[in-house]
Every structure is written in structure tokens, then in C-alpha cells.
């Protein structure tokens, strides 16, 4: 089977009075529309990993994530779509939630593991699958050079040049991939990454490891809202208003924080008038389901 999806990821303008007042043109690339479940950067990150598994005749994907992981869910759906078996090794005690329900529905087998053992993923892989010669290890979040390569392709799809591209960052793989794409196309675009963790400065090391050449990019480490999965009323109000104004769903874990940063930086006159800014909608809207109670 050919492992590919037809990419549907249009670029749309975001119209807002703030951007009009500051003379900014702001757009969003809708990677969330690539697939309802294998959405956003998760498809880009999995594509070359799945091709590698296939070329090594591996039929069983084994990967890792927290109980709300977009990566686990995307892997479950991609495995189902392209004929792989899948196991998800889940951090923490056995729970059930909407994400894990969807993983199971796509045929993923789930193994729960305590937080201590979860740290050593190769050891877990060996513990369960040393005797399964069909098993293929995919790191948490899909972090790998293959994943960065998949993300770099996003830049090929752009038909215009932007001054700034913004993305949310967990492992930094997508940011590295986009920077590599920018380097390959010798584009003058500046990438801005918004780490969704507290003290996100460490992500620069992860990004730099995956770069094909040294590059300048900007990390904005003050938009984590207290840490991974943490929110406050300001972020929730921003998300409600953004969704109601634009009809574009965003989540509180990744894309909400990244878009908040663009609005905040625009309000603080961070961008030169006339700048063209592209936000990457990296998907992950199912993350909303785990945070419904925060929207009351
Ligand atoms: C996983 C994810 C990210 C983080 O991507 P990294 O490559 O790990 O930095 C960003 N946005 C969404 C919606 C995600 O699901």
C-alpha cells in the first residue's frame, strides 16, 4: 500500500481589527484539515516513519504518549488507514478518556505503565516486544529526523513569502522541520516557536539537533500559561472569542497558546507595519475534549 495522504491545507487570512490597526496581514495554514484524526503536524511527522517501517517490513507500530496524546491518536488512525497493527504505551495508571476511547476504536492496543518505567522507552519496547520481529519503535511525539523531514514539506506548499511563521512547540520537531524547509528554499522567513512547556528554552537544543544548517529563529518562552496543559481564564476567553470570530477550532494545549502569542505580540507592536505573518494550525483539536470543564 502506498503510504500517503492527499494534502488539503489551505491558507486563509485572519481578519481582526487589531491586525488592521497595526497594518499586519495575518494568515493561518490549515494543517488541521489534512485529516480529521491524523491531523496537522502529526501526519507530517508520521509519514516518513511509516514509510520506513514499511520498507523494513515491519507491520506493528509501537509508540508512546500521555493519556491525552494527539500523537497516540494520530498513530492509531494512521495504523488503521495504512494496514499496521499498533500498540500505544501510555504513561501513568490505567484511565479512560475520549482520546483513549478513539485510540481503541481504531484498533490500537493500549499498555499502561508507571511514570518511572515510562522514562526509558527503549527498555519498555524491549520488555514487551523483544520477540516481535514485526515491531517498529516510534518515539514519543514521533520525534525523529524523519518527522522533521515530513514537516519541512509544509514550506514547499506555500505560494507566497511570509516575513514570519509561527508554530507551537512540544518536542521542537515541527519547528526544526519548518526551519529546514526555509533553509532549502532560501526564504527570508523568520520562524517563531512557542514552547507549550514552562522553561521552554531547552527546546532550542532539540531544534538545533535536527537542523540541516545553523539558522536563526525566535523562541517565545513566555506563552506557556503555567506549563503543559495549563490554562488560565485569559487563554480560555481568547480561545472562545477566536473560535466564535473565525469559525476555526483551536485547542488550549498548542494552537491556542501560539495564536495568543501572535495577538499579544501584535498588540505590543512587535511586528513592523506591513508584515506578513503565517500561523501554522498544527491540528490537535481533539485536545479540547479533555478540557471541556475549563470552558464552563
Ligand atoms: C504534537 C503537537 C505539536 C508539537 O509538535 P512538536 O513537533 O512536538 O514540537 C504542536 N501542535 C499540535 C496541535 C500538536 O498536536
CSV table of C-alpha atoms and ligand atoms in Angstrom, one decimal:
chain,number,residue,atom,x,y,z
A,1,UNK,CA,0.0,0.0,0.0
A,2,UNK,CA,1.3,3.5,-0.8
A,3,UNK,CA,1.6,5.5,2.4
A,4,UNK,CA,0.4,8.9,1.5
A,5,UNK,CA,-2.5,11.3,2.1
A,6,UNK,CA,-3.5,14.0,-0.3
A,7,UNK,CA,-2.7,17.2,1.5
A,8,UNK,CA,-5.5,19.6,1.9
A,9,UNK,CA,-4.2,22.5,3.9
A,10,UNK,CA,-5.4,25.9,2.5
A,11,UNK,CA,-4.1,29.2,3.8
A,12,UNK,CA,-6.7,31.6,5.0
A,13,UNK,CA,-6.5,35.2,6.1
A,14,UNK,CA,-7.4,36.0,9.7
A,15,UNK,CA,-9.3,39.3,9.8
A,16,UNK,CA,-9.2,41.2,13.0
A,17,UNK,CA,-9.4,44.9,13.9
A,18,UNK,CA,-6.1,44.6,15.8
A,19,UNK,CA,-4.2,43.4,12.7
A,20,UNK,CA,-5.9,46.1,10.6
A,21,UNK,CA,-4.9,48.8,13.0
A,22,UNK,CA,-1.3,47.6,13.1
A,23,UNK,CA,-1.2,47.2,9.3
A,24,UNK,CA,-0.4,43.4,9.6
A,25,UNK,CA,-1.5,40.7,7.2
A,26,UNK,CA,-2.1,37.5,9.3
A,27,UNK,CA,-2.8,34.1,7.7
A,28,UNK,CA,-3.3,30.6,9.0
A,29,UNK,CA,-2.3,27.4,7.3
A,30,UNK,CA,-5.0,24.8,8.0
A,31,UNK,CA,-3.0,21.6,8.6
A,32,UNK,CA,-5.8,20.7,10.9
A,33,UNK,CA,-7.8,19.9,7.7
A,34,UNK,CA,-5.4,17.3,6.4
A,35,UNK,CA,-7.4,14.5,8.2
A,36,UNK,CA,-10.0,14.5,10.9
A,37,UNK,CA,-7.8,12.4,13.3
A,38,UNK,CA,-4.3,12.2,11.7
A,39,UNK,CA,-4.3,15.9,11.8
A,40,UNK,CA,-1.9,18.7,11.5
A,41,UNK,CA,1.8,18.0,12.1
A,42,UNK,CA,1.1,14.5,13.3
A,43,UNK,CA,0.5,13.3,9.7
A,44,UNK,CA,3.6,15.2,8.5
A,45,UNK,CA,5.6,13.6,11.4
A,46,UNK,CA,4.4,10.1,10.8
A,47,UNK,CA,4.6,9.9,7.0
A,48,UNK,CA,8.3,9.0,6.7
A,49,UNK,CA,8.3,6.9,9.8
A,50,UNK,CA,5.5,4.8,8.4
A,51,UNK,CA,7.3,4.5,5.1
A,52,UNK,CA,10.5,3.4,6.9
A,53,UNK,CA,8.5,0.8,8.9
A,54,UNK,CA,7.1,-0.5,5.6
A,55,UNK,CA,10.5,-0.6,3.9
A,56,UNK,CA,11.8,-2.7,6.8
A,57,UNK,CA,8.8,-5.0,6.5
A,58,UNK,CA,7.6,-4.0,10.0
A,59,UNK,CA,3.8,-4.3,10.4
A,60,UNK,CA,3.4,-3.4,14.1
A,61,UNK,CA,3.8,0.2,15.2
A,62,UNK,CA,4.7,0.7,18.9
A,63,UNK,CA,4.7,4.2,20.3
A,64,UNK,CA,4.3,6.2,23.5
A,65,UNK,CA,2.3,9.1,24.9
A,66,UNK,CA,0.3,10.5,27.8
A,67,UNK,CA,-3.4,9.7,28.2
A,68,UNK,CA,-4.4,12.8,26.1
A,69,UNK,CA,-1.7,12.4,23.4
A,70,UNK,CA,-2.6,13.7,19.9
A,71,UNK,CA,0.3,11.6,18.7
A,72,UNK,CA,-1.1,8.3,20.1
A,73,UNK,CA,-4.4,9.0,18.5
A,74,UNK,CA,-2.9,10.0,15.1
A,75,UNK,CA,-0.8,6.9,15.2
A,76,UNK,CA,-3.8,4.7,15.9
A,77,UNK,CA,-5.7,6.2,13.0
A,78,UNK,CA,-2.7,6.1,10.6
A,79,UNK,CA,-2.1,2.5,11.5
A,80,UNK,CA,-5.7,1.6,10.7
A,81,UNK,CA,-5.6,3.6,7.5
A,82,UNK,CA,-2.4,2.0,6.2
A,83,UNK,CA,-2.8,-1.5,7.5
A,84,UNK,CA,-0.5,-1.6,10.5
A,85,UNK,CA,-1.1,-3.1,13.9
A,86,UNK,CA,-0.5,-0.6,16.7
A,87,UNK,CA,0.4,-0.6,20.4
A,88,UNK,CA,0.3,2.5,22.5
A,89,UNK,CA,2.3,2.6,25.7
A,90,UNK,CA,0.5,5.1,27.9
A,91,UNK,CA,2.1,7.0,30.7
A,92,UNK,CA,0.5,6.5,34.1
A,93,UNK,CA,-2.1,4.4,35.7
A,94,UNK,CA,-5.0,2.9,33.7
A,95,UNK,CA,-7.6,5.6,32.9
A,96,UNK,CA,-10.2,6.1,30.2
A,97,UNK,CA,-11.0,9.2,28.3
A,98,UNK,CA,-12.1,10.4,24.9
A,99,UNK,CA,-8.6,10.2,23.4
A,100,UNK,CA,-8.0,6.6,24.6
A,101,UNK,CA,-11.5,5.6,23.5
A,102,UNK,CA,-10.7,6.8,20.0
A,103,UNK,CA,-7.4,5.0,20.0
A,104,UNK,CA,-9.1,1.8,20.9
A,105,UNK,CA,-11.8,2.3,18.4
A,106,UNK,CA,-9.1,2.5,15.7
A,107,UNK,CA,-7.7,-0.9,16.9
A,108,UNK,CA,-4.8,0.3,19.0
A,109,UNK,CA,-3.8,-2.0,21.8
A,110,UNK,CA,-3.0,0.1,25.0
A,111,UNK,CA,-0.5,-0.8,27.6
A,112,UNK,CA,-0.4,1.4,30.8
A,113,UNK,CA,2.9,1.9,32.5
A,114,UNK,CA,4.1,3.7,35.7
A,115,UNK,CA,5.8,7.1,35.2
A,116,UNK,CA,9.1,5.7,36.4
A,117,UNK,CA,9.4,3.0,33.7
A,118,UNK,CA,7.9,5.3,31.1
A,119,UNK,CA,11.1,7.3,31.1
A,120,UNK,CA,13.1,4.6,29.4
A,121,UNK,CA,11.2,3.9,26.2
A,122,UNK,CA,13.7,1.6,24.5
A,123,UNK,CA,13.7,-0.5,27.7
A,124,UNK,CA,9.9,-0.7,27.6
A,125,UNK,CA,10.0,-1.6,23.9
A,126,UNK,CA,12.4,-4.4,24.7
A,127,UNK,CA,10.4,-5.6,27.7
A,128,UNK,CA,7.2,-6.1,25.6
A,129,UNK,CA,8.4,-6.6,22.1
A,130,UNK,CA,11.9,-8.1,22.1
A,131,UNK,CA,10.4,-11.3,20.5
A,132,UNK,CA,8.2,-9.5,18.0
A,133,UNK,CA,10.3,-9.0,14.8
A,134,UNK,CA,7.4,-7.1,13.3
A,135,UNK,CA,7.5,-4.4,15.9
A,136,UNK,CA,8.7,-0.9,15.0
A,137,UNK,CA,9.7,1.7,17.6
A,138,UNK,CA,8.3,5.2,17.2
A,139,UNK,CA,9.4,7.7,19.9
A,140,UNK,CA,7.0,9.8,21.9
A,141,UNK,CA,5.5,12.5,19.7
A,142,UNK,CA,7.2,10.9,16.7
A,143,UNK,CA,10.3,12.9,17.4
A,144,UNK,CA,12.9,11.9,14.8
A,145,UNK,CA,14.8,13.2,11.7
A,146,UNK,CA,12.1,11.5,9.6
A,147,UNK,CA,9.4,13.6,11.3
A,148,UNK,CA,11.4,16.8,10.7
A,149,UNK,CA,11.7,15.9,7.1
A,150,UNK,CA,7.9,15.5,6.8
A,151,UNK,CA,7.3,18.9,8.5
A,152,UNK,CA,9.8,20.6,6.1
A,153,UNK,CA,7.4,19.8,3.2
A,154,UNK,CA,5.0,22.3,4.6
A,155,UNK,CA,7.2,25.0,3.3
A,156,UNK,CA,7.1,23.7,-0.3
A,157,UNK,CA,3.3,24.2,-0.3
A,158,UNK,CA,3.5,27.9,0.3
A,159,UNK,CA,2.8,30.0,-2.7
A,160,UNK,CA,3.7,33.3,-1.0
A,161,UNK,CA,6.6,34.5,1.1
A,162,UNK,CA,5.9,35.4,4.7
A,163,UNK,CA,8.0,37.6,7.0
A,164,UNK,CA,7.2,35.4,10.0
A,165,UNK,CA,5.9,31.9,10.5
A,166,UNK,CA,4.6,30.9,14.0
A,167,UNK,CA,4.2,27.4,15.3
A,168,UNK,CA,3.5,25.8,18.7
A,169,UNK,CA,6.3,23.5,20.0
A,170,UNK,CA,6.3,20.4,22.1
A,171,UNK,CA,9.4,18.4,21.1
A,172,UNK,CA,10.6,21.1,18.7
A,173,UNK,CA,10.5,18.7,15.7
A,174,UNK,CA,8.0,20.6,13.7
A,175,UNK,CA,9.8,23.9,14.3
A,176,UNK,CA,13.1,22.3,13.1
A,177,UNK,CA,11.4,20.9,10.0
A,178,UNK,CA,10.0,24.2,9.1
A,179,UNK,CA,13.3,25.9,9.6
A,180,UNK,CA,14.9,23.3,7.4
A,181,UNK,CA,12.3,24.0,4.7
A,182,UNK,CA,13.0,27.7,5.0
A,183,UNK,CA,16.7,27.0,4.5
A,184,UNK,CA,16.1,24.8,1.5
A,185,UNK,CA,14.0,27.4,-0.2
A,186,UNK,CA,16.4,30.2,0.8
A,187,UNK,CA,13.4,32.1,2.0
A,188,UNK,CA,13.9,35.2,4.2
A,189,UNK,CA,11.2,34.0,6.5
A,190,UNK,CA,11.8,34.1,10.3
A,191,UNK,CA,10.4,31.1,12.3
A,192,UNK,CA,8.9,31.7,15.7
A,193,UNK,CA,8.3,28.8,18.0
A,194,UNK,CA,6.1,29.0,21.1
A,195,UNK,CA,7.1,26.3,23.6
A,196,UNK,CA,4.0,25.0,25.4
A,197,UNK,CA,6.1,23.9,28.4
A,198,UNK,CA,7.4,26.0,31.3
A,199,UNK,CA,11.1,26.9,30.9
A,200,UNK,CA,10.9,26.1,27.2
A,201,UNK,CA,14.3,27.4,26.4
A,202,UNK,CA,15.7,23.9,26.4
A,203,UNK,CA,13.8,23.2,23.2
A,204,UNK,CA,16.5,25.1,21.3
A,205,UNK,CA,18.8,22.2,21.9
A,206,UNK,CA,16.2,19.8,20.4
A,207,UNK,CA,15.6,22.1,17.4
A,208,UNK,CA,19.3,22.6,16.8
A,209,UNK,CA,20.0,18.8,16.7
A,210,UNK,CA,17.6,18.4,13.8
A,211,UNK,CA,18.7,21.4,11.7
A,212,UNK,CA,20.5,20.8,8.4
A,213,UNK,CA,22.4,24.0,8.8
A,214,UNK,CA,22.7,26.6,11.6
A,215,UNK,CA,19.8,29.1,11.5
A,216,UNK,CA,18.3,32.0,13.3
A,217,UNK,CA,14.9,31.5,14.8
A,218,UNK,CA,13.0,33.0,17.7
A,219,UNK,CA,11.7,31.2,20.8
A,220,UNK,CA,9.0,33.0,22.8
A,221,UNK,CA,9.1,31.2,26.1
A,222,UNK,CA,6.5,33.3,28.0
A,223,UNK,CA,3.3,31.9,26.5
A,224,UNK,CA,3.1,28.5,28.3
A,225,UNK,CA,0.4,29.8,30.8
A,226,UNK,CA,1.9,27.8,33.7
A,227,UNK,CA,3.1,24.7,31.8
A,228,UNK,CA,2.0,21.9,29.6
A,229,UNK,CA,-1.8,21.5,29.6
A,230,UNK,CA,-2.2,24.5,31.9
A,231,UNK,CA,-4.6,27.3,31.1
A,232,UNK,CA,-6.0,30.4,32.7
A,233,UNK,CA,-9.2,32.5,32.1
A,234,UNK,CA,-7.5,34.8,29.7
A,235,UNK,CA,-6.4,32.0,27.5
A,236,UNK,CA,-9.9,30.4,27.6
A,237,UNK,CA,-11.6,33.7,26.8
A,238,UNK,CA,-9.2,34.2,23.9
A,239,UNK,CA,-9.9,30.8,22.5
A,240,UNK,CA,-13.7,31.3,22.8
A,241,UNK,CA,-13.5,34.6,21.0
A,242,UNK,CA,-11.2,33.3,18.3
A,243,UNK,CA,-13.4,30.3,17.5
A,244,UNK,CA,-16.6,32.4,17.6
A,245,UNK,CA,-15.0,35.1,15.4
A,246,UNK,CA,-13.3,32.9,12.8
A,247,UNK,CA,-15.1,29.5,12.8
A,248,UNK,CA,-11.7,27.9,13.2
A,249,UNK,CA,-11.4,25.4,16.1
A,250,UNK,CA,-8.2,25.7,18.2
A,251,UNK,CA,-7.1,23.8,21.3
A,252,UNK,CA,-5.9,25.1,24.7
A,253,UNK,CA,-2.7,23.0,24.7
A,254,UNK,CA,-0.9,24.0,21.5
A,255,UNK,CA,-2.6,26.2,18.9
A,256,UNK,CA,-4.5,28.4,21.4
A,257,UNK,CA,-1.2,29.4,23.1
A,258,UNK,CA,0.6,30.0,19.7
A,259,UNK,CA,-2.3,32.2,18.4
A,260,UNK,CA,-2.5,34.1,21.7
A,261,UNK,CA,1.2,34.9,21.3
A,262,UNK,CA,0.6,36.4,17.8
A,263,UNK,CA,-2.2,38.6,19.1
A,264,UNK,CA,-0.2,39.7,22.1
A,265,UNK,CA,3.0,40.5,20.1
A,266,UNK,CA,0.9,42.4,17.6
A,267,UNK,CA,-0.7,44.4,20.3
A,268,UNK,CA,2.8,45.2,21.7
A,269,UNK,CA,3.9,46.4,18.3
A,270,UNK,CA,6.5,43.6,17.9
A,271,UNK,CA,6.0,43.5,14.1
A,272,UNK,CA,6.9,46.1,11.5
A,273,UNK,CA,3.8,47.6,9.8
A,274,UNK,CA,3.2,45.8,6.5
A,275,UNK,CA,4.5,42.4,7.9
A,276,UNK,CA,3.0,39.2,6.6
A,277,UNK,CA,2.6,36.6,9.3
A,278,UNK,CA,1.6,32.9,8.9
A,279,UNK,CA,0.3,30.8,11.8
A,280,UNK,CA,0.5,27.0,11.4
A,281,UNK,CA,-2.6,25.3,12.6
A,282,UNK,CA,-0.9,22.1,13.6
A,283,UNK,CA,-4.2,20.3,14.4
A,284,UNK,CA,-4.9,18.7,17.7
A,285,UNK,CA,-8.5,20.0,18.2
A,286,UNK,CA,-9.5,16.7,19.9
A,287,UNK,CA,-7.4,18.1,22.8
A,288,UNK,CA,-10.5,20.3,23.5
A,289,UNK,CA,-12.4,17.2,24.6
A,290,UNK,CA,-10.1,16.6,27.6
A,291,UNK,CA,-10.5,20.2,28.7
A,292,UNK,CA,-14.2,20.8,28.4
A,293,UNK,CA,-14.6,21.6,32.1
A,294,UNK,CA,-12.2,24.5,31.7
A,295,UNK,CA,-14.7,26.2,29.4
A,296,UNK,CA,-17.6,26.4,31.8
B,1,LIG,C1,2.2,17.5,18.8
B,1,LIG,C2,1.7,18.8,18.5
B,1,LIG,C3,2.6,19.9,18.4
B,1,LIG,C4,4.0,19.8,18.8
B,1,LIG,O1,4.8,19.4,17.8
B,1,LIG,P1,6.4,19.2,18.0
B,1,LIG,O2,6.9,18.7,16.7
B,1,LIG,O3,6.5,18.1,19.1
B,1,LIG,O4,7.0,20.4,18.5
B,1,LIG,C5,2.1,21.2,18.1
B,1,LIG,N1,0.7,21.3,17.8
B,1,LIG,C6,-0.1,20.3,17.9
B,1,LIG,C7,-1.6,20.5,17.6
B,1,LIG,C8,0.3,19.0,18.2
B,1,LIG,O5,-0.6,18.0,18.3
